[in-house]
Coordinates of C-alpha atoms in Angstrom, one line a residue:
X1 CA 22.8 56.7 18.1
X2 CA 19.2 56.4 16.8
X3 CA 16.4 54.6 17.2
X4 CA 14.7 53.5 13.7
X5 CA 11.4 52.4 15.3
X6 CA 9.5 55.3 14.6
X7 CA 5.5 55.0 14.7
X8 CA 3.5 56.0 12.6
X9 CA 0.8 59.1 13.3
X10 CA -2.6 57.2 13.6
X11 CA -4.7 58.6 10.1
X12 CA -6.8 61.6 11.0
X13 CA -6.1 62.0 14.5
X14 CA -3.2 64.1 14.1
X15 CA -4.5 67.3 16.2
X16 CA -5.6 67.7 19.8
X17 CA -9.1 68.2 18.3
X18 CA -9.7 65.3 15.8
X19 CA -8.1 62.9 18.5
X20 CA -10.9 64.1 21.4
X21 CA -13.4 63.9 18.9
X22 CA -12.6 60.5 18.1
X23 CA -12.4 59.4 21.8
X24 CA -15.4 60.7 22.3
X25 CA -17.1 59.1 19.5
X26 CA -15.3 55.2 20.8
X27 CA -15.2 55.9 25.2
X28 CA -17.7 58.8 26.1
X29 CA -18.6 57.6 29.3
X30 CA -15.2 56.4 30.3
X31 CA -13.1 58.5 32.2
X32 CA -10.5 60.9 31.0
X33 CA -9.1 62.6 34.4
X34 CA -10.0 62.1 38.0
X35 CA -8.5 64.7 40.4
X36 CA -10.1 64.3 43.8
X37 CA -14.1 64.9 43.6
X38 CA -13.6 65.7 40.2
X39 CA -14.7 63.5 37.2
X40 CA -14.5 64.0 33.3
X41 CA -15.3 61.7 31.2
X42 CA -14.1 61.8 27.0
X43 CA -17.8 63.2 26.3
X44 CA -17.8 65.9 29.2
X45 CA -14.3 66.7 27.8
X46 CA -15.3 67.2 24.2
X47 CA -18.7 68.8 25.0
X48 CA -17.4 71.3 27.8
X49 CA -14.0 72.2 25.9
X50 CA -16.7 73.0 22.6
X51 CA -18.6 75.7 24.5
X52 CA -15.4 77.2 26.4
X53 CA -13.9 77.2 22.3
X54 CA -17.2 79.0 21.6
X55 CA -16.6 81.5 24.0
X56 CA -13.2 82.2 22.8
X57 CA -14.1 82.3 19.8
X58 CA -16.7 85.4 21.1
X59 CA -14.2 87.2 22.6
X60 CA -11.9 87.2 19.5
X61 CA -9.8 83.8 19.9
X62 CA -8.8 82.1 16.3
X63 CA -6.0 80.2 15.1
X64 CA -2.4 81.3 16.5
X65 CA -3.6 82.9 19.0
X66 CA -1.9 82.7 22.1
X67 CA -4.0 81.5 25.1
X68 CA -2.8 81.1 28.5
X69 CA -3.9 78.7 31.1
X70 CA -3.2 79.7 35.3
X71 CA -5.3 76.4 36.4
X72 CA -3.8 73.8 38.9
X73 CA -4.2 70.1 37.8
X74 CA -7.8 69.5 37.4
X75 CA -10.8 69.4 34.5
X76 CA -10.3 73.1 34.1
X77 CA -7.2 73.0 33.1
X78 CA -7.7 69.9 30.5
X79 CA -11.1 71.8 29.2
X80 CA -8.9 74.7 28.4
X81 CA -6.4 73.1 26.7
X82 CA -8.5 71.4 24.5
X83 CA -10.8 74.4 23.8
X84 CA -8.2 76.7 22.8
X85 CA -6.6 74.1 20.9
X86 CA -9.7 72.3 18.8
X87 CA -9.5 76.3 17.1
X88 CA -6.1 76.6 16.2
X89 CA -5.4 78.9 19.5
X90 CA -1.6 78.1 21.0
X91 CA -1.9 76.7 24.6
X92 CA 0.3 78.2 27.1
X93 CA 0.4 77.1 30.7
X94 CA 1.5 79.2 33.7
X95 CA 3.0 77.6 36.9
X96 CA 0.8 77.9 39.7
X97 CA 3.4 78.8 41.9
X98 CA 4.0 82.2 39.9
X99 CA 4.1 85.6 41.3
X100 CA 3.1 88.8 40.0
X101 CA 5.9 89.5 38.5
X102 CA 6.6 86.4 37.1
X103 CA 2.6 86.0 35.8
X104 CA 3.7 89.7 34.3
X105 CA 6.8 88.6 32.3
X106 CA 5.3 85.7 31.2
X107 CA 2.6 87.5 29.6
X108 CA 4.3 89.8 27.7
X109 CA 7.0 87.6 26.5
X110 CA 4.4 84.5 25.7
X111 CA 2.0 87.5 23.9
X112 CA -0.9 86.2 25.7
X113 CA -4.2 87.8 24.3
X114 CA -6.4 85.3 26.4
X115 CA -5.9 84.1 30.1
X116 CA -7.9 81.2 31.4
X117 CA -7.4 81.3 35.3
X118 CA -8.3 80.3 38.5
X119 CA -9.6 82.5 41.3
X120 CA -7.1 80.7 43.7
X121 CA -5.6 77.8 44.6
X122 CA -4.2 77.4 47.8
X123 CA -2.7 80.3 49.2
X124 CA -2.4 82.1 45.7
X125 CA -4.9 85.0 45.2
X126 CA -4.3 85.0 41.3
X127 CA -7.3 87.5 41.3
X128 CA -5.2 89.8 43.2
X129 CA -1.9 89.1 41.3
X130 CA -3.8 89.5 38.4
X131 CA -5.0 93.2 39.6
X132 CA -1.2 93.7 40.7
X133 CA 0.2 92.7 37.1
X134 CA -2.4 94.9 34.8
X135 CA -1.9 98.1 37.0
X136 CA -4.1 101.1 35.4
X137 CA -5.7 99.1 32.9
X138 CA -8.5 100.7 29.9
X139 CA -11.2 98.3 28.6
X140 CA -13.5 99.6 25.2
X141 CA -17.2 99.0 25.1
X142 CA -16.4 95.5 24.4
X143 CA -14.7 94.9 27.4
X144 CA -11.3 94.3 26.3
X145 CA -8.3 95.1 28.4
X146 CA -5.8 97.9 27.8
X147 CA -2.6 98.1 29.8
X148 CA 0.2 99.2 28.9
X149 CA 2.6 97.0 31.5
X150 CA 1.0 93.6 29.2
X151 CA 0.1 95.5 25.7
X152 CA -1.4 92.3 24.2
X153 CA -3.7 90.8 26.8
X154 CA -7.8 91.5 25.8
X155 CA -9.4 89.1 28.4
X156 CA -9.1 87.2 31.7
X157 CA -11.7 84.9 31.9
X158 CA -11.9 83.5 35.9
X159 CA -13.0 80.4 37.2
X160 CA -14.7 80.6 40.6
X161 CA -14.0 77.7 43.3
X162 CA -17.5 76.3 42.0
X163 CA -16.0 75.6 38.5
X164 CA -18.0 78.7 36.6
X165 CA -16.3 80.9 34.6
X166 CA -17.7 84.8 35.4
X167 CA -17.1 88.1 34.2
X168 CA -15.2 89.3 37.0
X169 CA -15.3 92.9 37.3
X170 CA -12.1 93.5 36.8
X171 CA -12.0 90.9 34.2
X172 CA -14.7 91.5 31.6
X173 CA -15.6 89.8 28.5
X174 CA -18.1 90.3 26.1
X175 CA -21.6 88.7 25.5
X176 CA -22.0 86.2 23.2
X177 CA -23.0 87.2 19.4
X178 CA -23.9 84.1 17.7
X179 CA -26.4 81.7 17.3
X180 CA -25.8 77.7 18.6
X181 CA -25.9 77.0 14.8
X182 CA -23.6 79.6 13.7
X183 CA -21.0 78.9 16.2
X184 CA -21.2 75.0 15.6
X185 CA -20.5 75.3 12.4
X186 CA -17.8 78.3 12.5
X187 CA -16.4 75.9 15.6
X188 CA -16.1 72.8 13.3
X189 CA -14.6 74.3 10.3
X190 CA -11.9 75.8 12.8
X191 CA -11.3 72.8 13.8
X192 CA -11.1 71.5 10.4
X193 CA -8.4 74.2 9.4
X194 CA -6.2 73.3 12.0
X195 CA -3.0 70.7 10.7
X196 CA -0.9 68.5 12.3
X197 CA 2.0 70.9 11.7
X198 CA 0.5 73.9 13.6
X199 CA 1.7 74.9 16.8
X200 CA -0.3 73.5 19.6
X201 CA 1.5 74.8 22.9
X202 CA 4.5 77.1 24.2
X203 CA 5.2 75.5 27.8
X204 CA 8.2 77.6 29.5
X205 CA 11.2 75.9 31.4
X206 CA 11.8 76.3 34.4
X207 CA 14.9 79.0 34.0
X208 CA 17.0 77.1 36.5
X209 CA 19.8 78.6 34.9
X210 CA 19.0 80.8 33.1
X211 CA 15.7 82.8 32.3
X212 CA 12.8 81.0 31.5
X213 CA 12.5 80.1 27.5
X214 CA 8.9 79.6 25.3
X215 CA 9.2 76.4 23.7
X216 CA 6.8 75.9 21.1
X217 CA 5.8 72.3 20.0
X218 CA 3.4 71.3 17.2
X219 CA -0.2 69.2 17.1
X220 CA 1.5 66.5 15.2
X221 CA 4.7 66.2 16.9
X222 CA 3.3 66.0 20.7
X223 CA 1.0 63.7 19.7
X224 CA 3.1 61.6 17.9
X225 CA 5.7 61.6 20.6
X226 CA 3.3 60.5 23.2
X227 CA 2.3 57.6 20.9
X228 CA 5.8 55.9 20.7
X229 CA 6.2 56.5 24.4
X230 CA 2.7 54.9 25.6
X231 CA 4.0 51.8 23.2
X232 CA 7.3 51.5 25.3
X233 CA 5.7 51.9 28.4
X234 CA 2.9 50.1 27.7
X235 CA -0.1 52.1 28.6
X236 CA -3.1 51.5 26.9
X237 CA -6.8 52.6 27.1
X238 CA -7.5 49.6 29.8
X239 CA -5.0 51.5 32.2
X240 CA -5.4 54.2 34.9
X241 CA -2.2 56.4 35.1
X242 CA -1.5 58.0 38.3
X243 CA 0.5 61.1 37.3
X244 CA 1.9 63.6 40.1
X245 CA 3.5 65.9 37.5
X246 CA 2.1 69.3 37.7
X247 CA 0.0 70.0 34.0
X248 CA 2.1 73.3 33.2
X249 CA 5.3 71.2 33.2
X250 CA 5.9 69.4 29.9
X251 CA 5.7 66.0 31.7
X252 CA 2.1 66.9 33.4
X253 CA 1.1 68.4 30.1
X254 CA 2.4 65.5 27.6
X255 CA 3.7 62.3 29.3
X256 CA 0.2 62.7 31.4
X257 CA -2.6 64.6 29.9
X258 CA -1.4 64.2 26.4
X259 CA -0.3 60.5 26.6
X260 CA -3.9 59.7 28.9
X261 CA -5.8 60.9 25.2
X262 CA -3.6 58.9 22.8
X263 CA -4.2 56.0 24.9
X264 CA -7.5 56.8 25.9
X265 CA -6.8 55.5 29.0
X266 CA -7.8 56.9 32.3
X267 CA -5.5 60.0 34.6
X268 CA -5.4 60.4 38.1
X269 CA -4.5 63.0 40.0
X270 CA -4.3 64.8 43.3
X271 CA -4.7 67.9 44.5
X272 CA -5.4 67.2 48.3
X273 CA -2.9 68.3 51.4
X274 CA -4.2 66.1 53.2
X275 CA -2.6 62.4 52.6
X276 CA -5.0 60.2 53.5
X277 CA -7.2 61.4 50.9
X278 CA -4.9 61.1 48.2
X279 CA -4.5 57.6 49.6
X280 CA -8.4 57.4 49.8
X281 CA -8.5 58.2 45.7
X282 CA -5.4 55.9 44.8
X283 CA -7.5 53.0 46.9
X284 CA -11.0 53.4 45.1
X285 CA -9.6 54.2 41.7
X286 CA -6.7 51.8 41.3
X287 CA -4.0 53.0 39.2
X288 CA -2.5 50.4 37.1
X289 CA 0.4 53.2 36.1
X290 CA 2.6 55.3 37.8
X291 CA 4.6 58.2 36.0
X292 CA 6.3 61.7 37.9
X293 CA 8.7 62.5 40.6
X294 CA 8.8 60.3 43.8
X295 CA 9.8 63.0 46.2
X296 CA 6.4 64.4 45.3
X297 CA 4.5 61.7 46.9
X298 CA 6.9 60.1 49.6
X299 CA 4.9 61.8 52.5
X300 CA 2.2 59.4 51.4
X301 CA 4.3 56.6 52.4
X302 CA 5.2 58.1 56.0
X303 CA 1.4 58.4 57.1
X304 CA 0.4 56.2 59.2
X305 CA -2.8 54.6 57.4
X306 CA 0.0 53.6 54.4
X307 CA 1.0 50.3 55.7
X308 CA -3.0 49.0 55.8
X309 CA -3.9 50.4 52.5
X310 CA -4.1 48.2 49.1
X311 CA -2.2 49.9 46.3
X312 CA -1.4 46.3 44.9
X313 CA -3.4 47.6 41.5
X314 CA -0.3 49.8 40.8
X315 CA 1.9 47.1 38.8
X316 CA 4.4 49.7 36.4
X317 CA 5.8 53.2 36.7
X318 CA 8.1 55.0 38.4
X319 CA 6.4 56.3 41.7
X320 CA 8.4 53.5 43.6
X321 CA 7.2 54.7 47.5
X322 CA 3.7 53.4 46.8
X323 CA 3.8 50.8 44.8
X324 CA 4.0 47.8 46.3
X325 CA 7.0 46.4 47.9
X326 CA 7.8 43.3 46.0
X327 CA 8.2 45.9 42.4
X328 CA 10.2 48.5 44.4
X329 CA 13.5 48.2 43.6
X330 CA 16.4 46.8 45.7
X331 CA 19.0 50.0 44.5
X332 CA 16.7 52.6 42.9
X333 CA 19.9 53.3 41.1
X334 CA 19.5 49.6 39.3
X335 CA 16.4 50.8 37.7
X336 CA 16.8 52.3 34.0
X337 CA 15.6 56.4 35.0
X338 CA 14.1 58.6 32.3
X339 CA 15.3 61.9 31.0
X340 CA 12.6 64.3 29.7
X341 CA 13.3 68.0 28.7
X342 CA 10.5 70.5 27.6
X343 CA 12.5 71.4 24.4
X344 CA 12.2 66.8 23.6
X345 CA 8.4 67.2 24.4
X346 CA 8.8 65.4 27.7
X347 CA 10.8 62.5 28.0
X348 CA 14.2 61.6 25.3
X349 CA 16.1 58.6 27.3
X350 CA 14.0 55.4 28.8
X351 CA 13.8 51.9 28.8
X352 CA 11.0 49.4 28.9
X353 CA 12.4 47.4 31.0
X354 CA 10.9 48.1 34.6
X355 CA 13.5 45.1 36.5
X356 CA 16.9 45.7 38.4
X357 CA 19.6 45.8 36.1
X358 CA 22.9 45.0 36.3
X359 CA 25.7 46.3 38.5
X360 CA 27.4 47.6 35.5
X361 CA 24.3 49.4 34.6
X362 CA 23.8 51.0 37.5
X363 CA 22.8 54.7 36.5
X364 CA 21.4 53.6 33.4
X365 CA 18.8 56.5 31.7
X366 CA 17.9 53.8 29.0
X367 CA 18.1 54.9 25.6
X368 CA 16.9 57.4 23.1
X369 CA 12.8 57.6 22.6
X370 CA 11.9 56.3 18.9
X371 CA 12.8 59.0 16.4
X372 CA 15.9 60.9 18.4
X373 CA 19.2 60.7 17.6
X374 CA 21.4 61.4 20.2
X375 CA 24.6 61.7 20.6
X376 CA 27.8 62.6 23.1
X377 CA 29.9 65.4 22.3
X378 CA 33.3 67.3 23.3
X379 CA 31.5 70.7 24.2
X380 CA 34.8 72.8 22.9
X381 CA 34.5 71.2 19.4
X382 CA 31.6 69.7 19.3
X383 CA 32.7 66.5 17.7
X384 CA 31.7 62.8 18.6
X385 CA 33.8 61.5 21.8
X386 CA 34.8 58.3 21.8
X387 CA 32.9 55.9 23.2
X388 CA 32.3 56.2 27.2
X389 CA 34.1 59.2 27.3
X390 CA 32.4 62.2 28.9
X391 CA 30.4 65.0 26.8
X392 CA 27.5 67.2 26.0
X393 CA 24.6 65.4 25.4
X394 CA 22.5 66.3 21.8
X395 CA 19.6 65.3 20.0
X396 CA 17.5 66.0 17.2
X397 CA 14.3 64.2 15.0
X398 CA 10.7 64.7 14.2
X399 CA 9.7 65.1 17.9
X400 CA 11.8 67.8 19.0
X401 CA 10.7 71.2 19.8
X402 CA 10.1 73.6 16.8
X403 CA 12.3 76.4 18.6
X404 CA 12.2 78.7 21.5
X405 CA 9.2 81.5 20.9
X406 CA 10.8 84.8 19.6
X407 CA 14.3 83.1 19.0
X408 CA 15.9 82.4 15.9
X409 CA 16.7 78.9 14.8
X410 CA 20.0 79.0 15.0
X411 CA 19.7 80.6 18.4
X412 CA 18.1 77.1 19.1
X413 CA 19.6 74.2 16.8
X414 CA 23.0 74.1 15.0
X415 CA 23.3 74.3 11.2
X416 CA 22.4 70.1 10.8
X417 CA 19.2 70.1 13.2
X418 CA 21.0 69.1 16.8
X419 CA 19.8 71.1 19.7
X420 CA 22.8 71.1 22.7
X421 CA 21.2 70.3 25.6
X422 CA 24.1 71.7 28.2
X423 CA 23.9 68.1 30.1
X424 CA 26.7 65.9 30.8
X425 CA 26.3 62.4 29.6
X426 CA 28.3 59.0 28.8
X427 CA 27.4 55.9 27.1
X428 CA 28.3 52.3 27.2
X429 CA 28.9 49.6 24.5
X430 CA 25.7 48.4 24.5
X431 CA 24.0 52.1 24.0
X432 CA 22.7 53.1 27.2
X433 CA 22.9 57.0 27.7
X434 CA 24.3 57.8 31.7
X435 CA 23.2 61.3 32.4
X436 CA 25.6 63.0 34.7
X437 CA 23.9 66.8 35.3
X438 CA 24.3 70.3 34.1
X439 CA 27.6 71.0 32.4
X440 CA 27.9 73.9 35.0
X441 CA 27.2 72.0 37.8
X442 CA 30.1 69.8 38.5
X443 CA 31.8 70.9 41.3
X444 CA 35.6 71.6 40.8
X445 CA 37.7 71.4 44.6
X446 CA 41.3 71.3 44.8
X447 CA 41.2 70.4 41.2
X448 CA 39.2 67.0 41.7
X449 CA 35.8 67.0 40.0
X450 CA 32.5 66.1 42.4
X451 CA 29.8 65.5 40.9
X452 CA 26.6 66.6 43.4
X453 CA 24.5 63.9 42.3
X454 CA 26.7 61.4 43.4
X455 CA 26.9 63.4 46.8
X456 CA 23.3 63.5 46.7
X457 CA 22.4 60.0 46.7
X458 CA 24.8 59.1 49.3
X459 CA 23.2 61.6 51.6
X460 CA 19.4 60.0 50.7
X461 CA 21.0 56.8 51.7
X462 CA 22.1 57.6 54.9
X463 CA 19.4 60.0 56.0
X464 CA 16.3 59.1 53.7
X465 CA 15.1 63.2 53.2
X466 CA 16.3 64.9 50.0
X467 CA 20.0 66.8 49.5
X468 CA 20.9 69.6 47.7
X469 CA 24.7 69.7 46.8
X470 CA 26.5 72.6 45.2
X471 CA 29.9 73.9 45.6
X472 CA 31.0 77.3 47.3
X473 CA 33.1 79.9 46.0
X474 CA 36.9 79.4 48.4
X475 CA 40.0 81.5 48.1
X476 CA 42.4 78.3 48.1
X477 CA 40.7 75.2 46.6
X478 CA 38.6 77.4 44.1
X479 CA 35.4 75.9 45.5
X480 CA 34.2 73.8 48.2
X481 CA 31.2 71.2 48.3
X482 CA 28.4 72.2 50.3
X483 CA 25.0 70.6 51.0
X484 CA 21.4 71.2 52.2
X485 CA 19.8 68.4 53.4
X486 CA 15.9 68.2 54.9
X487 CA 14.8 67.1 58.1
X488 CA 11.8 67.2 60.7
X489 CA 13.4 68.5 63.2
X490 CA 16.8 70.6 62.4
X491 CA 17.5 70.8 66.3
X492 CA 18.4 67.0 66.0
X493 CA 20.3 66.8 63.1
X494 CA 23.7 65.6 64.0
X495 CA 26.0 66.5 61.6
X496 CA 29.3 64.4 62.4
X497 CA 26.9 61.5 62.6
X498 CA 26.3 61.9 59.1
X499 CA 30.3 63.0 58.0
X500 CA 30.9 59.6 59.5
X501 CA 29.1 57.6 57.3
X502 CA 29.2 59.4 54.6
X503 CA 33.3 58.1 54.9
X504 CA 32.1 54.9 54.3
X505 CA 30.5 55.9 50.8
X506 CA 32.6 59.0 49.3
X507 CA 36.2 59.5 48.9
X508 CA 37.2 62.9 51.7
X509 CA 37.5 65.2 49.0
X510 CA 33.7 64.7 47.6
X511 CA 32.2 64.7 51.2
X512 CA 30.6 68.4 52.2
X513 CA 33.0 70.7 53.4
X514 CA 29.7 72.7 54.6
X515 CA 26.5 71.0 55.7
X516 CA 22.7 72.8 56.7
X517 CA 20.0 70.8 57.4
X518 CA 16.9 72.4 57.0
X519 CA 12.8 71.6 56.9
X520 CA 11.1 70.5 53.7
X521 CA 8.5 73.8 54.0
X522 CA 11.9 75.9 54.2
X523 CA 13.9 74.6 50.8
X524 CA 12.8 77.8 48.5
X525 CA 11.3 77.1 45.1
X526 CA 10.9 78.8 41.8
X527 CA 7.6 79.4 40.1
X528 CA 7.9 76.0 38.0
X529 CA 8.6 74.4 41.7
X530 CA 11.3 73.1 41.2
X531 CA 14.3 74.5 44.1
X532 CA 15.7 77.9 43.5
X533 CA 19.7 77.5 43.8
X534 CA 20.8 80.7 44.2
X535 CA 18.4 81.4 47.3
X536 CA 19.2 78.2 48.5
X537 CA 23.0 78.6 48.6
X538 CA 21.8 82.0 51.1
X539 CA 21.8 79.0 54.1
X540 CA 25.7 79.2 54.0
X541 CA 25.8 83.3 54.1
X542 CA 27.2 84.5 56.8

């Protein structure tokens, strides 16, 4: 299954750099990212990420070197990217939920010789993480780092809460050793020697099941991507994208910051805990688009300024809790959803179409991005099933990751170019792709398969908080299903309330054998932030 309609990459703007330089040039004064306070305009980006690429360049940065990036959403993070990238350096966020030992393993396996962090955010103390990870650590006369526990790392340049970046003393870095000229001219012909087909950045997955993996995408191939996906979603440089994907995540990092420059359109983002002020920005800087996960921003809709405020400027997307309520849908499952992956360079399955489909294409993922293939497979002999039957979904084209970082290619693609992705999917006559989860996480009782996102949805329904189903290791039935739902107030959750109407929705063998309702703060999360399933299924130990 393929699409033909594959765009063309625009003529010389084929790298991060030449594109920014080139926005810069046709929009400097119009804005590139607005996160809270914050303002960067296509000018401020190109200017700023030139001196922070001087600096690395100073401290030893060049082309494939491998730069890491521990900044929340914000203009730090972009300038960053951009900086290491305009030399040829590979860009490699970290979540911002990591913890020592995850910024540790990271580190070494991404082999990280620059890192680019914040002081904090939150209630993270990187600079104590930081401290934690190195451990005895030797620096030379030219202040770069020694330690043994991450062998390559030379420098940790910190940003303050004030947006400076300072040699922190447990972070040095050298002085600066070149004149403005000398560096403006070694800067632009690094730029110049960087092609489309280099490696731009290595963003990890989230290692849900299994440990996290480096995938490493190109200049040409990220860009590109983004291009054919701005042109089905329409977003263009008169738009303003409001995007709650965090940037280390390849939709944060591509389908928003990446997609923003190709477009050279306008980002907005959030980094506020308090509501009403993300309410506050969305009000003054009226997004026109809305792209990222809807859970993320459904508190928005519960406080109690949200029924006065005018979001009407938010006409497209996904983020259906804030958009108006004549485009929300009537069944969110009558809306075409997206697929993205890291290893597709964000998203692989959508649809244009924004309107309620439908009954029969209820569960519809749309179909495959310009420049995929895709197709269903048996997983035991990986042949085509017939059509609508269940399989392994595949893809491959132009767009698709280059491989995993320190894996072989045939670790990562089959001998003809497809890359397994381990998902269940189905398709219909007219070649719409149904994505039906992880391969290893239908749930097998008494011999019936469950599939926990049906489960899942049925318990939104009925309870409107989000629901975690998995299934339970049991001596007789081989396994039972179990769910973890989230609630205000746990002490009045009523649990055959639910079981009852749940009877009117799920057949008795599908409906949870094992139920915990628990508070939003209390669901445990990996570093990527996404829920960690194996603590999670601790609610049911005994």
């Amino acid at each position: 299954m393929t699409d033909p309609d594959v765009s063309e990459t625009s003529t010389g703007t084929d790298t991060l750099a030449s594109l920014l330089r080139h926005r810069a040039r046709e929009r400097a004064d119009h804005a590139l990212l607005i996160c809270d306070a914050d303002r960067l305009t296509y000018a401020d980006a190109d200017q700023r990420s030139a001196e922070l690429a001087r600096e690395l360049v100073t401290l030893g940065a060049g082309k494939g070197t491998h730069v890491g990036l521990l900044h929340p959403n914000g203009p730090e993070f972009a300038v960053g990217a951009f900086a290491a990238a305009r030399i040829g350096a590979v860009v490699v966020p970290f979540s911002t939920f990591s913890t020592a030992r995850e910024l540790r393993e990271q580190l070494v396996h991404s082999d990280i010789r620059i890192l680019l962090a914040a002081s904090a955010y939150r209630s993270h103390d990187y600079v104590q993480r930081l401290t934690e990870v190195l451990g005895h650590t030797e620096r030379d006369a030219a202040g770069r780092l020694f330690s043994p526990l991450v062998p390559q790392l030379r420098h940790i340049v910190v940003t303050a809460r004030n947006a400076t970046r300072t040699p922190h003393p447990g972070f040095p870095f050298g002085p600066r050793a070149h004149s403005a000229d000398q560096d403006d001219a070694l800067l632009a012909a690094m730029a110049d020697d960087v092609d489309g087909c280099d490696p731009l950045s290595i963003v990890y997955t989230s290692g849900s099941t299994s440990a996290p993996k480096g995938v490493v995408h190109t200049h040409a191939a990220l860009l590109g991507h983004q291009r054919n996906l701005n042109a089905i979603r329409e977003l263009t440089d008169a738009d303003v994208l409001f995007c709650n994907s965090p940037f280390f995540w390849i939709g944060g990092f591509a389908f928003g910051l990446l997609a923003t420059l190709v477009a050279g359109s306008s980002l907005v983002c959030s980094n506020a805990t308090d509501p009403a002020a993300t309410l506050d920005l969305l009000e003054r800087e009226k997004p026109t688009v809305t792209n990222g996960f809807a859970a993320g921003i459904a508190h928005l809709a519960r406080h109690p300024s949200f029924a006065a405020r005018d979001l009407s400027s938010m006409r497209r997307g996904n983020l259906y809790p804030v958009m108006p309520a004549e485009l929300r849908p009537r069944d969110s499952e009558l809306r075409h959803n997206m697929l993205g992956m890291t290893e597709a360079g964000s998203v692989v399955l959508l649809s244009g179409d924004e309107s309620d489909q439908p009954e029969h294409r209820r569960g519809s993922f749309g179909k495959p991005a310009p420049g995929f293939e895709v197709e269903i497979i048996d997983q035991d002999t990986g042949t085509p099933v017939v059509g609508g039957e269940i399989g392994e979904l595949r893809f491959r084209g132009p767009y698709a990751m280059q491989g995993y970082h320190k894996r072989r290619y045939e670790e990562c693609f089959d001998p003809d170019g497809w890359f397994r992705t381990g998902d269940l999917a189905r398709t219909d006559a007219e070649g719409f792709v149904y994505f039906l989860g992880r391969s290893g996480a239908m749930i097998k009782t008494a011999g019936a398969n469950v599939s926990p996102g049906e489960v899942q949805k049925a318990i939104t329904d009925i309870t409107g908080g989000a629901a975690y189903v998995f299934g339970l290791p049991h001596p007789d039935r081989g396994q039972v299903v179990a769910a973890v739902l989230t609630v205000e107030d746990p002490a009045t959750f009523k649990e055959s309330a639910l079981r009852e109407k749940l009877r009117n929705q799920l057949s008795a063998y599908k409906i949870p054998a094992r139920i915990a309702a628990v508070r939003t703060a209390d669901i445990p999360l990996m570093s990527s932030g996404k829920v960690d399933p194996r603590r999670l299924k601790k609610v049911f130990d005994d």
